Short mmCIF file of C-alpha atoms in Angstrom, two decimals:
data_model
loop_
_atom_site.label_atom_id
_atom_site.label_comp_id
_atom_site.label_asym_id
_atom_site.label_seq_id
_atom_site.Cartn_x
_atom_site.Cartn_y
_atom_site.Cartn_z
CA MET A 748 162.28 23.01 114.35
CA ALA A 749 162.04 19.29 114.95
CA GLY A 750 165.21 17.50 116.13
CA TYR A 751 165.07 15.25 113.05
CA ALA A 752 164.82 18.15 110.56
CA MET A 753 168.20 17.47 108.96
CA ASN A 754 167.27 13.85 108.15
CA LYS A 755 163.60 14.39 107.41
CA ASP A 756 163.80 12.95 103.87
CA ASP A 757 165.49 9.83 105.16
CA TYR A 758 162.74 9.32 107.78
CA LEU A 759 160.02 9.84 105.16
CA LYS A 760 161.62 7.23 102.90
CA ARG A 761 161.84 4.74 105.76
CA LEU A 762 158.21 5.36 106.71
CA ALA A 763 157.12 4.82 103.09
CA ARG A 764 158.97 1.49 103.18
CA ILE A 765 157.28 0.53 106.48
CA GLU A 766 153.87 1.42 104.97
CA GLY A 767 154.72 -0.95 102.12
CA GLN A 768 155.61 -3.67 104.64
CA VAL A 769 152.22 -3.29 106.35
CA ARG A 770 150.46 -3.46 102.98
CA GLY A 771 152.46 -6.63 102.32
CA LEU A 772 151.15 -8.04 105.60
CA ARG A 773 147.55 -7.39 104.52
CA ARG A 774 148.21 -9.16 101.24
CA GLN A 775 149.71 -12.12 103.12
CA VAL A 776 146.66 -12.45 105.37
CA GLU A 777 144.28 -12.03 102.40
CA GLU A 778 146.10 -14.88 100.64
CA ASP A 779 146.00 -17.13 103.76
CA THR A 780 149.80 -17.17 104.08
CA TYR A 781 151.15 -19.60 106.69
CA CYS A 782 151.07 -18.01 110.21
CA ILE A 783 154.82 -18.30 110.73
CA ASP A 784 155.61 -16.43 107.49
CA VAL A 785 153.24 -13.63 108.49
CA LEU A 786 154.99 -13.50 111.89
CA THR A 787 158.40 -13.20 110.24
CA GLN A 788 157.17 -10.21 108.25
CA ILE A 789 155.64 -8.63 111.40
CA SER A 790 159.00 -8.95 113.17
CA ALA A 791 160.76 -7.25 110.24
CA THR A 792 158.21 -4.42 110.30
CA SER A 793 158.50 -4.03 114.08
CA ALA A 794 162.29 -3.93 113.82
CA ALA A 795 162.09 -1.20 111.17
CA LEU A 796 159.78 0.86 113.41
CA ARG A 797 162.06 0.37 116.43
CA SER A 798 165.11 1.41 114.48
CA LEU A 799 163.27 4.55 113.39
CA ALA A 800 162.31 5.28 116.99
CA VAL A 801 165.90 4.85 118.20
CA GLY A 802 166.97 7.27 115.46
CA LEU A 803 164.41 9.87 116.56
CA LEU A 804 165.47 9.46 120.20
CA ASP A 805 169.08 10.03 119.15
CA GLU A 806 168.13 13.25 117.34
CA HIS A 807 165.99 14.39 120.26
CA ILE A 808 168.82 13.95 122.77
CA ARG A 809 171.48 15.26 120.38
CA HIS A 810 169.58 18.39 119.39
CA CYS A 811 166.62 19.23 121.65
CA VAL A 812 168.16 18.20 125.00
CA THR A 813 171.67 19.58 124.46
CA GLU A 814 170.37 22.84 122.98
CA ALA A 815 168.26 23.41 126.07
CA ALA A 816 171.32 22.59 128.23
CA ILE A 817 173.62 24.91 126.28
CA GLY A 818 170.96 27.63 126.30
CA ASP A 819 171.39 27.59 130.08
CA ASP A 820 167.74 26.76 130.58
CA GLN A 821 168.31 23.98 133.12
CA GLU A 822 164.61 23.52 133.80
CA GLU A 823 163.79 23.15 130.09
CA ALA A 824 166.70 20.71 129.68
CA ASN A 825 165.43 18.63 132.61
CA ARG A 826 161.94 18.62 131.19
CA LYS A 827 163.26 17.40 127.84
CA VAL A 828 165.29 14.61 129.47
CA THR A 829 162.20 13.45 131.37
CA GLU A 830 160.23 13.40 128.09
CA ALA A 831 162.99 11.35 126.46
CA THR A 832 163.08 8.87 129.35
CA LYS A 833 159.32 8.41 129.23
CA ALA A 834 159.53 7.85 125.47
CA ILE A 835 162.26 5.22 126.03
CA GLU A 836 160.05 3.52 128.62
CA ARG A 837 157.04 3.46 126.28
CA LEU A 838 159.22 2.11 123.47
CA VAL A 839 160.70 -0.66 125.59
CA ARG A 840 157.23 -1.85 126.62
CA SER A 841 155.53 -1.49 123.23
CA MET B 1336 144.26 -23.50 105.87
CA ALA B 1337 146.01 -20.85 107.93
CA GLY B 1338 145.67 -21.03 111.73
CA TYR B 1339 144.07 -17.57 111.76
CA ALA B 1340 141.42 -18.43 109.13
CA MET B 1341 138.50 -18.07 111.53
CA ASN B 1342 139.50 -14.52 112.50
CA LYS B 1343 140.86 -13.41 109.13
CA ASP B 1344 138.49 -10.44 108.83
CA ASP B 1345 139.47 -9.19 112.26
CA TYR B 1346 143.18 -9.39 111.34
CA LEU B 1347 142.57 -7.54 108.07
CA LYS B 1348 140.73 -4.76 109.92
CA ARG B 1349 143.55 -4.44 112.43
CA LEU B 1350 146.15 -4.31 109.66
CA ALA B 1351 144.15 -1.60 107.85
CA ARG B 1352 144.21 0.39 111.10
CA ILE B 1353 147.98 -0.11 111.48
CA GLU B 1354 148.50 1.04 107.88
CA GLY B 1355 146.56 4.18 108.81
CA GLN B 1356 148.80 4.68 111.85
CA VAL B 1357 151.93 4.50 109.63
CA ARG B 1358 150.40 6.98 107.19
CA GLY B 1359 149.72 9.22 110.21
CA LEU B 1360 153.41 8.94 111.14
CA ARG B 1361 154.42 10.11 107.66
CA ARG B 1362 152.11 13.09 107.94
CA GLN B 1363 153.58 13.93 111.36
CA VAL B 1364 157.13 13.90 110.00
CA GLU B 1365 156.10 15.90 106.92
CA GLU B 1366 154.59 18.55 109.23
CA ASP B 1367 157.72 18.62 111.48
CA THR B 1368 155.81 17.34 114.51
CA TYR B 1369 157.76 17.40 117.77
CA CYS B 1370 160.03 14.27 118.09
CA ILE B 1371 158.39 13.07 121.29
CA ASP B 1372 154.91 13.13 119.75
CA VAL B 1373 156.14 11.11 116.78
CA LEU B 1374 157.72 8.63 119.22
CA THR B 1375 154.43 8.25 121.10
CA GLN B 1376 152.70 7.37 117.84
CA ILE B 1377 155.49 4.90 116.93
CA SER B 1378 155.01 3.15 120.28
CA ALA B 1379 151.28 2.88 119.68
CA THR B 1380 151.89 1.41 116.21
CA SER B 1381 154.50 -1.04 117.55
CA ALA B 1382 152.13 -2.13 120.31
CA ALA B 1383 149.37 -2.78 117.74
CA LEU B 1384 151.77 -4.90 115.64
CA ARG B 1385 152.92 -6.84 118.71
CA SER B 1386 149.39 -7.54 119.80
CA LEU B 1387 148.63 -8.84 116.29
CA ALA B 1388 151.71 -11.06 116.44
CA VAL B 1389 150.73 -12.48 119.84
CA GLY B 1390 147.28 -13.22 118.38
CA LEU B 1391 148.78 -15.07 115.41
CA LEU B 1392 151.07 -17.06 117.72
CA ASP B 1393 148.05 -18.03 119.80
CA GLU B 1394 146.22 -19.29 116.69
CA HIS B 1395 149.32 -21.10 115.46
CA ILE B 1396 149.77 -22.96 118.75
CA ARG B 1397 146.02 -23.52 119.23
CA HIS B 1398 145.38 -24.86 115.73
CA CYS B 1399 148.53 -25.84 113.81
CA VAL B 1400 150.54 -27.29 116.72
CA THR B 1401 147.72 -29.14 118.47
CA GLU B 1402 146.32 -30.52 115.18
CA ALA B 1403 149.70 -32.00 114.34
CA ALA B 1404 149.88 -33.46 117.87
CA ILE B 1405 146.37 -34.91 117.71
CA GLY B 1406 147.09 -36.24 114.21
CA ASP B 1407 149.71 -38.38 115.86
CA ASP B 1408 152.43 -36.89 113.71
CA GLN B 1409 154.89 -36.28 116.55
CA GLU B 1410 157.65 -35.15 114.19
CA GLU B 1411 155.40 -32.61 112.49
CA ALA B 1412 154.18 -31.35 115.89
CA ASN B 1413 157.77 -30.94 117.06
CA ARG B 1414 158.69 -29.06 113.89
CA LYS B 1415 155.75 -26.71 114.40
CA VAL B 1416 156.69 -26.04 118.03
CA THR B 1417 160.24 -25.21 116.96
CA GLU B 1418 158.89 -22.80 114.34
CA ALA B 1419 156.70 -21.16 116.98
CA THR B 1420 159.61 -20.81 119.40
CA LYS B 1421 161.80 -19.22 116.75
CA ALA B 1422 158.99 -16.81 115.90
CA ILE B 1423 158.67 -15.89 119.59
CA GLU B 1424 162.42 -15.30 119.74
CA ARG B 1425 162.36 -13.04 116.66
CA LEU B 1426 159.38 -11.15 118.06
CA VAL B 1427 161.01 -10.57 121.44
CA ARG B 1428 164.12 -9.14 119.78
CA SER B 1429 162.40 -7.04 117.11
CA MET C 1213 181.71 10.48 139.08
CA ALA C 1214 179.02 8.18 137.71
CA GLY C 1215 175.79 9.81 136.51
CA TYR C 1216 173.82 7.74 139.05
CA ALA C 1217 175.98 8.79 142.04
CA MET C 1218 173.20 10.67 143.78
CA ASN C 1219 170.89 7.63 143.76
CA LYS C 1220 173.52 4.94 144.24
CA ASP C 1221 171.94 3.54 147.42
CA ASP C 1222 168.59 3.22 145.70
CA TYR C 1223 170.15 1.33 142.78
CA LEU C 1224 172.00 -1.00 145.16
CA LYS C 1225 168.78 -1.78 147.01
CA ARG C 1226 166.97 -2.51 143.73
CA LEU C 1227 169.82 -4.79 142.57
CA ALA C 1228 169.71 -6.67 145.89
CA ARG C 1229 165.99 -7.21 145.31
CA ILE C 1230 166.61 -8.44 141.75
CA GLU C 1231 169.28 -10.85 143.04
CA GLY C 1232 166.64 -12.18 145.44
CA GLN C 1233 164.21 -12.61 142.52
CA VAL C 1234 166.79 -14.68 140.59
CA ARG C 1235 167.44 -16.82 143.68
CA GLY C 1236 163.66 -17.28 143.88
CA LEU C 1237 163.69 -18.48 140.27
CA ARG C 1238 166.34 -21.10 141.10
CA ARG C 1239 164.25 -22.32 144.00
CA GLN C 1240 161.19 -22.55 141.73
CA VAL C 1241 163.05 -24.66 139.17
CA GLU C 1242 164.56 -26.85 141.90
CA GLU C 1243 161.06 -27.50 143.23
CA ASP C 1244 159.66 -28.27 139.72
CA THR C 1245 157.29 -25.31 139.78
CA TYR C 1246 154.82 -25.18 136.88
CA CYS C 1247 156.45 -23.59 133.76
CA ILE C 1248 153.94 -20.74 133.56
CA ASP C 1249 154.58 -19.67 137.16
CA VAL C 1250 158.34 -19.63 136.52
CA LEU C 1251 157.68 -17.51 133.40
CA THR C 1252 155.62 -15.02 135.40
CA GLN C 1253 158.53 -14.60 137.82
CA ILE C 1254 161.00 -14.20 134.93
CA SER C 1255 158.83 -11.41 133.47
CA ALA C 1256 158.78 -9.64 136.84
CA THR C 1257 162.57 -9.91 137.12
CA SER C 1258 163.05 -8.68 133.53
CA ALA C 1259 160.74 -5.74 134.17
CA ALA C 1260 162.73 -4.80 137.29
CA LEU C 1261 165.99 -4.91 135.29
CA ARG C 1262 164.46 -2.84 132.48
CA SER C 1263 163.20 -0.24 134.88
CA LEU C 1264 166.68 0.00 136.41
CA ALA C 1265 168.19 0.41 132.93
CA VAL C 1266 165.73 3.18 132.02
CA GLY C 1267 166.68 4.92 135.30
CA LEU C 1268 170.40 4.71 134.48
CA LEU C 1269 169.77 6.03 130.97
CA ASP C 1270 167.87 8.94 132.45
CA GLU C 1271 170.78 9.78 134.77
CA HIS C 1272 173.29 9.39 131.94
CA ILE C 1273 171.42 11.81 129.68
CA ARG C 1274 170.54 14.19 132.54
CA HIS C 1275 174.07 14.38 133.95
CA CYS C 1276 176.78 13.04 131.62
CA VAL C 1277 175.34 14.29 128.30
CA THR C 1278 174.17 17.72 129.45
CA GLU C 1279 177.38 18.38 131.43
CA ALA C 1280 179.44 17.70 128.31
CA ALA C 1281 177.12 20.00 126.35
CA ILE C 1282 177.28 22.78 128.95
CA GLY C 1283 181.07 22.34 129.21
CA ASP C 1284 181.12 23.43 125.57
CA ASP C 1285 182.78 20.21 124.54
CA GLN C 1286 180.52 19.49 121.56
CA GLU C 1287 182.54 16.49 120.45
CA GLU C 1288 182.39 14.89 123.91
CA ALA C 1289 178.65 15.61 124.11
CA ASN C 1290 178.12 13.97 120.71
CA ARG C 1291 180.15 10.95 121.74
CA LYS C 1292 178.06 10.57 124.89
CA VAL C 1293 174.79 10.82 122.96
CA THR C 1294 176.00 8.11 120.57
CA GLU C 1295 176.87 5.90 123.55
CA ALA C 1296 173.40 6.48 124.99
CA THR C 1297 171.70 5.65 121.69
CA LYS C 1298 173.68 2.44 121.34
CA ALA C 1299 172.73 1.51 124.91
CA ILE C 1300 169.05 2.16 124.12
CA GLU C 1301 169.35 -0.04 121.02
CA ARG C 1302 170.95 -2.90 123.00
CA LEU C 1303 168.29 -2.56 125.68
CA VAL C 1304 165.40 -2.64 123.23
CA ARG C 1305 166.73 -5.84 121.63
CA SER C 1306 167.75 -7.63 124.85
CA MET D 696 156.02 -33.03 136.20
CA ALA D 697 157.18 -29.66 134.90
CA GLY D 698 157.61 -29.27 131.13
CA TYR D 699 161.30 -28.44 131.63
CA ALA D 700 162.03 -31.54 133.77
CA MET D 701 164.36 -33.11 131.23
CA ASN D 702 166.59 -30.01 131.10
CA LYS D 703 166.29 -28.98 134.74
CA ASP D 704 170.04 -29.10 135.39
CA ASP D 705 170.73 -26.89 132.39
CA TYR D 706 168.17 -24.32 133.60
CA LEU D 707 169.67 -24.36 137.11
CA LYS D 708 173.15 -23.73 135.68
CA ARG D 709 171.90 -20.85 133.57
CA LEU D 710 170.10 -19.32 136.56
CA ALA D 711 173.28 -19.61 138.67
CA ARG D 712 175.11 -17.74 135.92
CA ILE D 713 172.40 -15.03 135.81
CA GLU D 714 172.62 -14.67 139.60
CA GLY D 715 176.36 -14.10 139.14
CA GLN D 716 175.63 -11.45 136.51
CA VAL D 717 173.33 -9.58 138.91
CA ARG D 718 175.99 -9.77 141.66
CA GLY D 719 178.42 -8.36 139.08
CA LEU D 720 176.01 -5.47 138.50
CA ARG D 721 175.95 -4.69 142.23
CA ARG D 722 179.74 -4.65 142.30
CA GLN D 723 179.80 -2.31 139.30
CA VAL D 724 177.43 0.16 140.98
CA GLU D 725 179.32 -0.07 144.27
CA GLU D 726 182.52 0.80 142.40
CA ASP D 727 180.87 3.72 140.53
CA THR D 728 181.34 2.08 137.13
CA TYR D 729 180.49 4.31 134.16
CA CYS D 730 176.70 4.25 133.46
CA ILE D 731 177.09 2.91 129.92
CA ASP D 732 179.16 -0.08 131.10
CA VAL D 733 176.52 -0.92 133.71
CA LEU D 734 173.87 -0.69 130.99
CA THR D 735 175.79 -3.09 128.75
CA GLN D 736 175.87 -5.62 131.59
CA ILE D 737 172.13 -5.12 132.26
CA SER D 738 171.38 -5.86 128.59
CA ALA D 739 173.46 -9.05 128.75
CA THR D 740 171.60 -10.14 131.90
CA SER D 741 168.20 -9.31 130.35
CA ALA D 742 169.10 -11.25 127.20
CA ALA D 743 170.08 -14.28 129.31
CA LEU D 744 166.74 -14.12 131.16
CA ARG D 745 164.79 -13.75 127.90
CA SER D 746 166.56 -16.70 126.35
CA LEU D 747 165.69 -18.78 129.42
CA ALA D 748 162.06 -17.68 129.15
CA VAL D 749 161.89 -18.62 125.46
CA GLY D 750 163.32 -22.02 126.38
CA LEU D 751 160.68 -22.56 129.05
CA LEU D 752 157.92 -21.50 126.63
CA ASP D 753 159.23 -24.01 124.11
CA GLU D 754 159.11 -26.80 126.71
CA HIS D 755 155.65 -25.73 127.84
CA ILE D 756 154.24 -25.84 124.30
CA ARG D 757 156.19 -28.98 123.36
CA HIS D 758 155.21 -30.98 126.44
CA CYS D 759 152.31 -29.50 128.42
CA VAL D 760 150.20 -28.24 125.48
CA THR D 761 150.69 -31.19 123.13
CA GLU D 762 150.17 -33.75 125.91
CA ALA D 763 146.84 -32.17 126.76
CA ALA D 764 145.94 -32.21 123.05
CA ILE D 765 146.99 -35.84 122.58
CA GLY D 766 145.17 -36.77 125.80
CA ASP D 767 142.02 -35.68 123.98
CA ASP D 768 141.27 -33.12 126.66
CA GLN D 769 140.51 -30.26 124.25
CA GLU D 770 139.43 -27.92 127.05
CA GLU D 771 142.64 -28.51 129.02
CA ALA D 772 144.71 -28.02 125.83
CA ASN D 773 142.91 -24.74 125.13
CA ARG D 774 143.49 -23.56 128.68
CA LYS D 775 147.20 -24.32 128.38
CA VAL D 776 147.48 -22.46 125.06
CA THR D 777 145.80 -19.42 126.63
CA GLU D 778 148.27 -19.56 129.53
CA ALA D 779 151.16 -19.74 127.06
CA THR D 780 149.86 -16.78 125.07
CA LYS D 781 149.46 -14.68 128.19
CA ALA D 782 153.01 -15.59 129.23
CA ILE D 783 154.29 -14.53 125.78
CA GLU D 784 152.43 -11.25 126.12
CA ARG D 785 153.91 -10.57 129.59
CA LEU D 786 157.36 -11.45 128.30
CA VAL D 787 157.15 -9.19 125.28
CA ARG D 788 156.13 -6.23 127.48
CA SER D 789 158.57 -6.85 130.34
#
């Protein structure tokens, strides 16, 4: 089971909204919208994606990492922390 | 005319690809894909959006800002630089 | 005990290096170094700080969060995950 | 002359403050401050550095880029825009 299982519907709704934002961006470019207005919309879309990623990281640490720790599988817990850290690093640089 | 006019088709192609990436994210969540794999795909999508934004900023500075400067409209050039700086700030924090 | 206790010396060395980078930045500005070269040095300093932050987050999750989870204090573990998530959010936007 | 010449004193003051923040970070680690509190201070320091970088970019575009454009040296103006864009890209990823 994925760490975000309990909030799956919420994530799907947010992703549908983000898809709509990207479609809005295409429309803006098609209609030759002023660069700065397109950039404002890109920042809003990026922020929505980031916020989603932070939410998934929270669920991953809250469920996947702690379950491995509680399950006394120290190696598995360590592996999951390393995965989380690498995901944080990728996110910060993306 | 928008600053990105000359590369409009390229931007539209990149946005179509980003829309596909977001649809891929929805599919991943629907299929309960492991959190970390969803996060990897979010980072790739974010990076694509960022790269698009940096491209638009480049065009804005290269065309809109310098045209206003060359056109001897110092006030307009200053206004456009301020807009660009605020867009950079929003981008960095998004 | 702090989560980073085992690597404290390493963190102190990295912070000393970052302090040196900031002093280098002051020298650059004092000597009227070209804007772009100052910006390159700022990016290097930021990246060093980010990398330090990701390291501390790793230690926090690896030690503080999992210890609370193992210690069967679910509430404490949850509180520590929330702290970590908020720290990730601040980091991503800083 | 550097693009930030007119605000040099302000930049030097801000850098002195950032140096103080990094020294504060060293003290925190020396005193085994709780990871999350160190991370909060790192985010504040990163934000101060970012804000400085955005300021320098603004000056670079406002002075160096537009002067090259006004000076009718289109090639030089283009080169300076490319430098600015690369600096933005480094900043966004740092």
